[in-house]
Amino acid sequence: MKQKTFLISGFIASLFLAGVVSFYASSHPDGLEKVAEDIGFIETAKENTNADGVLADYGVKGVDNERLSVGAAGVIGVIATGVISTGLFMLVRRKPGSEK
Amino acid sequence: MHIPDGFIDIPTSAAFAAIAAGAVAVSLKGAKSSLDDKTAPLAGLTATFIFAVQMLNFPVAAGTSGHLLGAALATVLVGPYAATLAITIVLLLQALLFADGGLSALGLSVFNMSIVAVWVSYAIFLLVKKILPKTKSSVTAAAGVAAVISVPAAAASFVLQYAIGANATFSVSSVLAAMVGTHILIGIGEALITVFAVGAVLASRSDLVYGYKNQKSSLEIRSAA
């Protein structure tokens, strides 16, 4: 498979997973949260400093449709992660022509 | 396993943040050797895919869910240094944009997931790969075993932090038993996703896969000797 085809397929798959499939994810507490609830130390948790953020808890503030809200948050997250991480890795990489 | 603010006290969080920062600095240097024009975009795609799949919580036991951690997946695809960076970027964006994981606890989470889970994955992956025949399916299998173990390893690392600086007084042994027990179950889901994703990349672009390339070069060395 061509490099370009491979990367684009992977990116589209990520967009689909975060933008569409994420709506069907389990809403039960994750492992750490459940253990903290069962044992009792959940009470020491403080509210997240970004809890009022526009995208807090994987939803777009003001968008009432749950499917749309989580999907849009997912798409924004995928694009942000893609741009920032690819940018960083391209900066860090061995440049062509440089030694080793 | 994103730790909220408040679980662990500030001095302990700060100490782990310092360790995490050091490890990220080392990884920025170390990642250079595994990243070139072809593999750097794969590393970016790996971080992106991990972000997406971390949104997909799957049910594990009564009232509990888990999601991909991605350490074994990233380690096998792009090597441990780039894997540390990939997962750190994901954790950073999750805390900053999505309020998932506390900012003061970021160093703790980076330590558990970007460092402990990655290097445990790498060690187990190399070990399992060594005892299996030199094939693509062995790489996939070794990635799966690394994935299963990496999740309870990260959970145990959290319990270490709890033991050092918890703001609660519940016994460490009960937290350890619950954390490791729950996360072995999540580790099984981790392995399934990891095996599927590593298998897919090996099938389409095996030349990019860090854990497979190393295998080929070690074969070449052997045949030359």
mmCIF file of C-alpha atoms in Angstrom:
data_model
loop_
_atom_site.group_PDB
_atom_site.id
_atom_site.type_symbol
_atom_site.label_atom_id
_atom_site.label_comp_id
_atom_site.label_asym_id
_atom_site.label_seq_id
_atom_site.Cartn_x
_atom_site.Cartn_y
_atom_site.Cartn_z
ATOM 1 C CA MET A 1 0.000 0.000 0.000
ATOM 2 C CA LYS A 2 1.222 3.487 -0.800
ATOM 3 C CA GLN A 3 2.344 5.598 2.146
ATOM 4 C CA LYS A 4 -0.259 8.249 1.371
ATOM 5 C CA THR A 5 -3.114 5.750 1.047
ATOM 6 C CA PHE A 6 -2.045 4.084 4.288
ATOM 7 C CA LEU A 7 -1.915 7.339 6.277
ATOM 8 C CA ILE A 8 -5.192 8.653 4.892
ATOM 9 C CA SER A 9 -6.979 5.349 5.609
ATOM 10 C CA GLY A 10 -5.691 5.382 9.178
ATOM 11 C CA PHE A 11 -6.760 8.975 9.674
ATOM 12 C CA ILE A 12 -10.240 8.355 8.272
ATOM 13 C CA ALA A 13 -10.601 5.273 10.483
ATOM 14 C CA SER A 14 -9.661 7.432 13.503
ATOM 15 C CA LEU A 15 -12.182 10.114 12.511
ATOM 16 C CA PHE A 16 -14.885 7.456 12.152
ATOM 17 C CA LEU A 17 -14.100 5.838 15.506
ATOM 18 C CA ALA A 18 -13.983 9.134 17.443
ATOM 19 C CA GLY A 19 -16.719 10.866 15.450
ATOM 20 C CA VAL A 20 -19.314 8.117 15.074
ATOM 21 C CA VAL A 21 -18.533 4.945 17.054
ATOM 22 C CA SER A 22 -17.733 6.900 20.253
ATOM 23 C CA PHE A 23 -21.471 7.519 20.773
ATOM 24 C CA TYR A 24 -21.873 3.802 21.485
ATOM 25 C CA ALA A 25 -19.068 3.606 24.062
ATOM 26 C CA SER A 26 -19.839 2.324 27.548
ATOM 27 C CA SER A 27 -20.641 5.124 29.975
ATOM 28 C CA HIS A 28 -19.755 3.080 33.049
ATOM 29 C CA PRO A 29 -16.871 4.405 35.177
ATOM 30 C CA ASP A 30 -13.452 3.196 34.037
ATOM 31 C CA GLY A 31 -11.284 0.829 36.081
ATOM 32 C CA LEU A 32 -9.628 3.453 38.285
ATOM 33 C CA GLU A 33 -12.847 5.377 38.885
ATOM 34 C CA LYS A 34 -14.758 2.200 39.788
ATOM 35 C CA VAL A 35 -12.052 1.047 42.198
ATOM 36 C CA ALA A 36 -12.018 4.529 43.762
ATOM 37 C CA GLU A 37 -15.810 4.369 44.194
ATOM 38 C CA ASP A 38 -15.786 0.832 45.627
ATOM 39 C CA ILE A 39 -12.957 1.463 48.078
ATOM 40 C CA GLY A 40 -13.995 5.020 48.859
ATOM 41 C CA PHE A 41 -11.140 7.292 47.827
ATOM 42 C CA ILE A 42 -13.270 8.805 45.036
ATOM 43 C CA GLU A 43 -14.182 11.423 47.636
ATOM 44 C CA THR A 44 -10.682 12.890 47.488
ATOM 45 C CA ALA A 45 -11.141 13.735 43.775
ATOM 46 C CA LYS A 46 -11.399 17.425 42.978
ATOM 47 C CA GLU A 47 -13.272 18.846 40.057
ATOM 48 C CA ASN A 48 -11.129 19.199 36.957
ATOM 49 C CA THR A 49 -9.761 22.715 36.477
ATOM 50 C CA ASN A 50 -11.008 22.594 32.871
ATOM 51 C CA ALA A 51 -14.428 21.210 33.784
ATOM 52 C CA ASP A 52 -16.098 24.308 32.300
ATOM 53 C CA GLY A 53 -14.133 24.060 29.058
ATOM 54 C CA VAL A 54 -15.915 24.093 25.704
ATOM 55 C CA LEU A 55 -15.048 20.418 25.125
ATOM 56 C CA ALA A 56 -15.100 19.137 28.714
ATOM 57 C CA ASP A 57 -16.059 15.463 29.073
ATOM 58 C CA TYR A 58 -15.956 14.908 25.316
ATOM 59 C CA GLY A 59 -18.933 17.055 24.414
ATOM 60 C CA VAL A 60 -19.234 20.397 22.687
ATOM 61 C CA LYS A 61 -20.756 22.937 25.031
ATOM 62 C CA GLY A 62 -24.128 24.183 23.820
ATOM 63 C CA VAL A 63 -24.755 21.246 21.478
ATOM 64 C CA ASP A 64 -27.690 19.384 23.006
ATOM 65 C CA ASN A 65 -27.811 16.472 20.602
ATOM 66 C CA GLU A 66 -25.681 13.866 22.395
ATOM 67 C CA ARG A 67 -24.644 12.084 19.207
ATOM 68 C CA LEU A 68 -23.586 15.327 17.542
ATOM 69 C CA SER A 69 -21.893 16.698 20.633
ATOM 70 C CA VAL A 70 -19.653 13.701 21.345
ATOM 71 C CA GLY A 71 -19.015 13.139 17.651
ATOM 72 C CA ALA A 72 -17.868 16.709 17.059
ATOM 73 C CA ALA A 73 -15.669 16.598 20.174
ATOM 74 C CA GLY A 74 -14.136 13.383 18.853
ATOM 75 C CA VAL A 75 -13.453 14.861 15.427
ATOM 76 C CA ILE A 76 -11.858 17.971 16.971
ATOM 77 C CA GLY A 77 -9.716 15.749 19.202
ATOM 78 C CA VAL A 78 -8.570 13.572 16.301
ATOM 79 C CA ILE A 79 -7.606 16.595 14.214
ATOM 80 C CA ALA A 80 -5.820 18.286 17.144
ATOM 81 C CA THR A 81 -3.921 15.108 18.047
ATOM 82 C CA GLY A 82 -3.073 14.442 14.414
ATOM 83 C CA VAL A 83 -1.724 17.915 13.729
ATOM 84 C CA ILE A 84 0.201 18.338 16.986
ATOM 85 C CA SER A 85 1.712 14.848 17.133
ATOM 86 C CA THR A 86 2.632 14.635 13.450
ATOM 87 C CA GLY A 87 4.157 18.115 13.673
ATOM 88 C CA LEU A 88 6.231 17.132 16.688
ATOM 89 C CA PHE A 89 7.389 13.827 15.187
ATOM 90 C CA MET A 90 8.357 15.529 11.923
ATOM 91 C CA LEU A 91 10.429 18.019 13.921
ATOM 92 C CA VAL A 92 12.115 15.289 15.961
ATOM 93 C CA ARG A 93 12.820 12.917 13.051
ATOM 94 C CA ARG A 94 16.177 12.309 11.392
ATOM 95 C CA LYS A 95 16.349 14.717 8.489
ATOM 96 C CA PRO A 96 17.305 13.288 5.127
ATOM 97 C CA GLY A 97 20.995 13.724 4.475
ATOM 98 C CA SER A 98 21.964 14.055 8.148
ATOM 99 C CA GLU A 99 24.332 11.505 9.697
ATOM 100 C CA LYS A 100 22.784 8.267 11.038
ATOM 101 C CA MET B 1 -6.706 5.297 34.219
ATOM 102 C CA HIS B 2 -6.533 9.088 33.956
ATOM 103 C CA ILE B 3 -5.971 10.293 37.508
ATOM 104 C CA PRO B 4 -8.149 13.229 38.643
ATOM 105 C CA ASP B 5 -6.787 16.066 40.776
ATOM 106 C CA GLY B 6 -6.907 15.295 44.480
ATOM 107 C CA PHE B 7 -6.272 11.538 44.631
ATOM 108 C CA ILE B 8 -2.541 12.006 45.196
ATOM 109 C CA ASP B 9 -1.016 14.869 47.210
ATOM 110 C CA ILE B 10 0.829 17.753 45.582
ATOM 111 C CA PRO B 11 4.428 16.889 46.641
ATOM 112 C CA THR B 12 4.103 13.366 45.218
ATOM 113 C CA SER B 13 2.444 14.700 42.052
ATOM 114 C CA ALA B 14 5.244 17.246 41.623
ATOM 115 C CA ALA B 15 7.943 14.604 42.083
ATOM 116 C CA PHE B 16 6.370 12.376 39.442
ATOM 117 C CA ALA B 17 5.906 15.376 37.147
ATOM 118 C CA ALA B 18 9.664 15.973 37.382
ATOM 119 C CA ILE B 19 10.408 12.322 36.555
ATOM 120 C CA ALA B 20 7.935 12.472 33.677
ATOM 121 C CA ALA B 21 9.502 15.650 32.300
ATOM 122 C CA GLY B 22 12.939 14.029 32.409
ATOM 123 C CA ALA B 23 11.671 10.945 30.620
ATOM 124 C CA VAL B 24 10.027 13.053 27.924
ATOM 125 C CA ALA B 25 13.314 14.928 27.389
ATOM 126 C CA VAL B 26 15.177 11.622 27.050
ATOM 127 C CA SER B 27 12.494 10.337 24.667
ATOM 128 C CA LEU B 28 12.754 13.420 22.458
ATOM 129 C CA LYS B 29 16.403 12.485 21.909
ATOM 130 C CA GLY B 30 15.834 8.746 21.742
ATOM 131 C CA ALA B 31 12.977 8.972 19.258
ATOM 132 C CA LYS B 32 15.267 10.496 16.647
ATOM 133 C CA SER B 33 16.841 7.157 15.792
ATOM 134 C CA SER B 34 13.509 5.454 15.062
ATOM 135 C CA LEU B 35 11.826 8.340 13.231
ATOM 136 C CA ASP B 36 12.551 9.173 9.606
ATOM 137 C CA ASP B 37 10.515 10.628 6.741
ATOM 138 C CA LYS B 38 8.417 7.465 6.548
ATOM 139 C CA THR B 39 7.985 6.507 10.198
ATOM 140 C CA ALA B 40 7.414 9.996 11.667
ATOM 141 C CA PRO B 41 3.955 10.247 10.019
ATOM 142 C CA LEU B 42 3.177 6.728 11.312
ATOM 143 C CA ALA B 43 4.015 7.938 14.832
ATOM 144 C CA GLY B 44 1.596 10.838 14.356
ATOM 145 C CA LEU B 45 -1.080 8.474 13.084
ATOM 146 C CA THR B 46 -0.444 6.163 16.053
ATOM 147 C CA ALA B 47 -1.074 8.984 18.545
ATOM 148 C CA THR B 48 -4.204 9.995 16.605
ATOM 149 C CA PHE B 49 -5.561 6.452 16.520
ATOM 150 C CA ILE B 50 -4.881 5.998 20.243
ATOM 151 C CA PHE B 51 -6.772 9.211 21.013
ATOM 152 C CA ALA B 52 -9.740 7.979 18.959
ATOM 153 C CA VAL B 53 -9.822 4.497 20.450
ATOM 154 C CA GLN B 54 -9.421 5.820 24.003
ATOM 155 C CA MET B 55 -12.903 7.326 23.520
ATOM 156 C CA LEU B 56 -14.317 3.834 23.014
ATOM 157 C CA ASN B 57 -14.930 2.494 26.500
ATOM 158 C CA PHE B 58 -15.878 -1.171 26.452
ATOM 159 C CA PRO B 59 -17.689 -2.906 29.343
ATOM 160 C CA VAL B 60 -15.476 -5.236 31.379
ATOM 161 C CA ALA B 61 -17.333 -6.298 34.520
ATOM 162 C CA ALA B 62 -20.470 -5.288 36.384
ATOM 163 C CA GLY B 63 -20.655 -1.501 36.148
ATOM 164 C CA THR B 64 -17.068 -1.063 34.981
ATOM 165 C CA SER B 65 -15.612 -0.031 31.654
ATOM 166 C CA GLY B 66 -12.134 0.168 30.221
ATOM 167 C CA HIS B 67 -10.522 1.570 27.133
ATOM 168 C CA LEU B 68 -7.344 1.106 25.159
ATOM 169 C CA LEU B 69 -4.207 2.446 26.806
ATOM 170 C CA GLY B 70 -2.171 2.026 23.644
ATOM 171 C CA ALA B 71 1.301 1.626 25.131
ATOM 172 C CA ALA B 72 2.006 -1.798 23.633
ATOM 173 C CA LEU B 73 0.479 -0.757 20.308
ATOM 174 C CA ALA B 74 2.608 2.372 20.062
ATOM 175 C CA THR B 75 5.767 0.627 21.296
ATOM 176 C CA VAL B 76 5.543 -2.108 18.674
ATOM 177 C CA LEU B 77 4.653 0.293 15.857
ATOM 178 C CA VAL B 78 7.096 3.144 16.509
ATOM 179 C CA GLY B 79 9.473 2.058 19.293
ATOM 180 C CA PRO B 80 9.480 2.927 23.003
ATOM 181 C CA TYR B 81 10.787 6.510 22.799
ATOM 182 C CA ALA B 82 8.285 7.675 20.192
ATOM 183 C CA ALA B 83 5.587 5.687 22.052
ATOM 184 C CA THR B 84 6.287 7.662 25.233
ATOM 185 C CA LEU B 85 5.910 10.900 23.270
ATOM 186 C CA ALA B 86 2.739 9.741 21.483
ATOM 187 C CA ILE B 87 0.921 8.767 24.662
ATOM 188 C CA THR B 88 2.115 11.893 26.470
ATOM 189 C CA ILE B 89 0.626 14.086 23.721
ATOM 190 C CA VAL B 90 -2.666 12.203 23.987
ATOM 191 C CA LEU B 91 -2.755 12.608 27.785
ATOM 192 C CA LEU B 92 -1.848 16.284 27.548
ATOM 193 C CA LEU B 93 -4.610 17.053 25.035
ATOM 194 C CA GLN B 94 -7.144 14.996 26.996
ATOM 195 C CA ALA B 95 -6.402 16.973 30.167
ATOM 196 C CA LEU B 96 -6.263 20.377 28.479
ATOM 197 C CA LEU B 97 -9.144 20.111 25.987
ATOM 198 C CA PHE B 98 -11.460 17.465 27.401
ATOM 199 C CA ALA B 99 -10.979 17.788 31.178
ATOM 200 C CA ASP B 100 -10.068 14.077 31.208
ATOM 201 C CA GLY B 101 -7.438 13.616 33.916
ATOM 202 C CA GLY B 102 -6.351 16.350 36.311
ATOM 203 C CA LEU B 103 -3.670 18.844 35.317
ATOM 204 C CA SER B 104 -1.906 18.526 38.674
ATOM 205 C CA ALA B 105 -2.007 14.736 38.212
ATOM 206 C CA LEU B 106 -0.642 14.808 34.667
ATOM 207 C CA GLY B 107 2.877 13.794 35.718
ATOM 208 C CA LEU B 108 1.446 10.820 37.600
ATOM 209 C CA SER B 109 -0.569 9.675 34.583
ATOM 210 C CA VAL B 110 2.342 10.225 32.191
ATOM 211 C CA PHE B 111 4.559 8.163 34.484
ATOM 212 C CA ASN B 112 2.078 5.260 34.615
ATOM 213 C CA MET B 113 0.944 5.176 31.012
ATOM 214 C CA SER B 114 3.685 6.793 28.903
ATOM 215 C CA ILE B 115 6.653 5.394 30.806
ATOM 216 C CA VAL B 116 5.823 2.298 32.897
ATOM 217 C CA ALA B 117 3.311 0.813 30.441
ATOM 218 C CA VAL B 118 5.580 1.558 27.458
ATOM 219 C CA TRP B 119 8.776 0.087 28.880
ATOM 220 C CA VAL B 120 7.005 -2.929 30.386
ATOM 221 C CA SER B 121 5.463 -3.463 26.947
ATOM 222 C CA TYR B 122 8.850 -3.199 25.284
ATOM 223 C CA ALA B 123 10.500 -5.682 27.661
ATOM 224 C CA ILE B 124 7.700 -8.243 27.362
ATOM 225 C CA PHE B 125 7.502 -7.771 23.586
ATOM 226 C CA LEU B 126 11.222 -8.449 23.109
ATOM 227 C CA LEU B 127 11.095 -11.429 25.460
ATOM 228 C CA VAL B 128 8.114 -13.098 23.790
ATOM 229 C CA LYS B 129 9.412 -12.344 20.293
ATOM 230 C CA LYS B 130 12.688 -14.028 21.190
ATOM 231 C CA ILE B 131 11.080 -17.375 22.020
ATOM 232 C CA LEU B 132 8.733 -17.404 19.003
ATOM 233 C CA PRO B 133 9.626 -18.147 15.369
ATOM 234 C CA LYS B 134 10.663 -15.114 13.293
ATOM 235 C CA THR B 135 7.359 -14.410 11.571
ATOM 236 C CA LYS B 136 4.843 -11.604 11.302
ATOM 237 C CA SER B 137 2.325 -13.502 13.423
ATOM 238 C CA SER B 138 4.917 -13.787 16.179
ATOM 239 C CA VAL B 139 5.225 -10.002 16.214
ATOM 240 C CA THR B 140 1.446 -9.717 16.529
ATOM 241 C CA ALA B 141 1.332 -12.354 19.284
ATOM 242 C CA ALA B 142 4.166 -10.725 21.217
ATOM 243 C CA ALA B 143 2.355 -7.378 20.957
ATOM 244 C CA GLY B 144 -0.768 -9.017 22.401
ATOM 245 C CA VAL B 145 1.073 -10.494 25.388
ATOM 246 C CA ALA B 146 2.792 -7.149 26.010
ATOM 247 C CA ALA B 147 -0.613 -5.432 25.884
ATOM 248 C CA VAL B 148 -2.220 -7.759 28.459
ATOM 249 C CA ILE B 149 0.591 -7.189 30.943
ATOM 250 C CA SER B 150 1.080 -3.443 30.317
ATOM 251 C CA VAL B 151 -2.337 -2.473 31.687
ATOM 252 C CA PRO B 152 -2.088 -4.096 35.165
ATOM 253 C CA ALA B 153 1.534 -2.827 35.250
ATOM 254 C CA ALA B 154 0.287 0.754 34.833
ATOM 255 C CA ALA B 155 -2.399 0.048 37.456
ATOM 256 C CA ALA B 156 0.246 -1.231 39.888
ATOM 257 C CA SER B 157 2.265 1.909 39.213
ATOM 258 C CA PHE B 158 -0.745 3.990 40.273
ATOM 259 C CA VAL B 159 -0.909 1.960 43.500
ATOM 260 C CA LEU B 160 2.743 2.845 44.144
ATOM 261 C CA GLN B 161 1.791 6.518 43.854
ATOM 262 C CA TYR B 162 -1.218 5.890 46.112
ATOM 263 C CA ALA B 163 1.077 4.260 48.684
ATOM 264 C CA ILE B 164 3.459 7.217 48.613
ATOM 265 C CA GLY B 165 1.057 10.136 48.597
ATOM 266 C CA ALA B 166 -2.647 9.300 48.716
ATOM 267 C CA ASN B 167 -4.983 11.895 50.208
ATOM 268 C CA ALA B 168 -7.012 8.935 51.546
ATOM 269 C CA THR B 169 -6.205 6.312 54.176
ATOM 270 C CA PHE B 170 -7.707 3.134 52.729
ATOM 271 C CA SER B 171 -5.278 0.218 52.857
ATOM 272 C CA VAL B 172 -2.774 -0.053 50.023
ATOM 273 C CA SER B 173 -3.256 -3.817 49.750
ATOM 274 C CA SER B 174 -6.983 -3.483 49.082
ATOM 275 C CA VAL B 175 -6.339 -0.812 46.430
ATOM 276 C CA LEU B 176 -3.660 -3.031 44.859
ATOM 277 C CA ALA B 177 -5.919 -6.079 44.698
ATOM 278 C CA ALA B 178 -8.819 -4.118 43.189
ATOM 279 C CA MET B 179 -6.696 -2.154 40.712
ATOM 280 C CA VAL B 180 -4.721 -5.119 39.396
ATOM 281 C CA GLY B 181 -7.779 -7.402 39.303
ATOM 282 C CA THR B 182 -9.873 -4.932 37.327
ATOM 283 C CA HIS B 183 -7.055 -4.005 34.977
ATOM 284 C CA ILE B 184 -6.204 -7.593 34.064
ATOM 285 C CA LEU B 185 -9.714 -7.712 32.583
ATOM 286 C CA ILE B 186 -9.162 -4.411 30.768
ATOM 287 C CA GLY B 187 -5.812 -5.823 29.598
ATOM 288 C CA ILE B 188 -7.634 -8.550 27.692
ATOM 289 C CA GLY B 189 -9.543 -5.914 25.700
ATOM 290 C CA GLU B 190 -6.262 -4.049 25.272
ATOM 291 C CA ALA B 191 -4.688 -7.171 23.773
ATOM 292 C CA LEU B 192 -7.554 -7.749 21.332
ATOM 293 C CA ILE B 193 -7.394 -4.175 19.994
ATOM 294 C CA THR B 194 -3.585 -4.228 19.890
ATOM 295 C CA VAL B 195 -3.466 -7.529 17.995
ATOM 296 C CA PHE B 196 -6.030 -6.260 15.504
ATOM 297 C CA ALA B 197 -4.268 -2.921 14.900
ATOM 298 C CA VAL B 198 -0.715 -4.317 14.758
ATOM 299 C CA GLY B 199 -1.977 -7.068 12.441
ATOM 300 C CA ALA B 200 -3.584 -4.500 10.142
ATOM 301 C CA VAL B 201 -0.433 -2.368 9.891
ATOM 302 C CA LEU B 202 1.766 -5.466 9.366
ATOM 303 C CA ALA B 203 -0.543 -6.602 6.576
ATOM 304 C CA SER B 204 -0.435 -3.272 4.747
ATOM 305 C CA ARG B 205 2.907 -1.649 5.604
ATOM 306 C CA SER B 206 5.141 -4.079 7.530
ATOM 307 C CA ASP B 207 8.203 -2.072 6.425
ATOM 308 C CA LEU B 208 7.153 0.742 8.775
ATOM 309 C CA VAL B 209 6.689 -1.410 11.882
ATOM 310 C CA TYR B 210 9.464 -0.863 14.448
ATOM 311 C CA GLY B 211 9.005 -4.232 16.133
ATOM 312 C CA TYR B 212 9.190 -6.049 12.807
ATOM 313 C CA LYS B 213 12.042 -4.088 11.256
ATOM 314 C CA ASN B 214 14.257 -4.836 14.249
ATOM 315 C CA GLN B 215 13.510 -8.474 13.717
ATOM 316 C CA LYS B 216 14.636 -8.322 10.119
ATOM 317 C CA SER B 217 17.860 -6.506 10.912
ATOM 318 C CA SER B 218 18.753 -8.981 13.657
ATOM 319 C CA LEU B 219 18.198 -11.769 11.142
ATOM 320 C CA GLU B 220 20.535 -10.075 8.690
ATOM 321 C CA ILE B 221 23.225 -9.758 11.341
ATOM 322 C CA ARG B 222 22.878 -13.407 12.196
ATOM 323 C CA SER B 223 23.102 -14.580 8.611
ATOM 324 C CA ALA B 224 26.160 -12.382 8.051
ATOM 325 C CA ALA B 225 27.889 -13.967 11.068
#
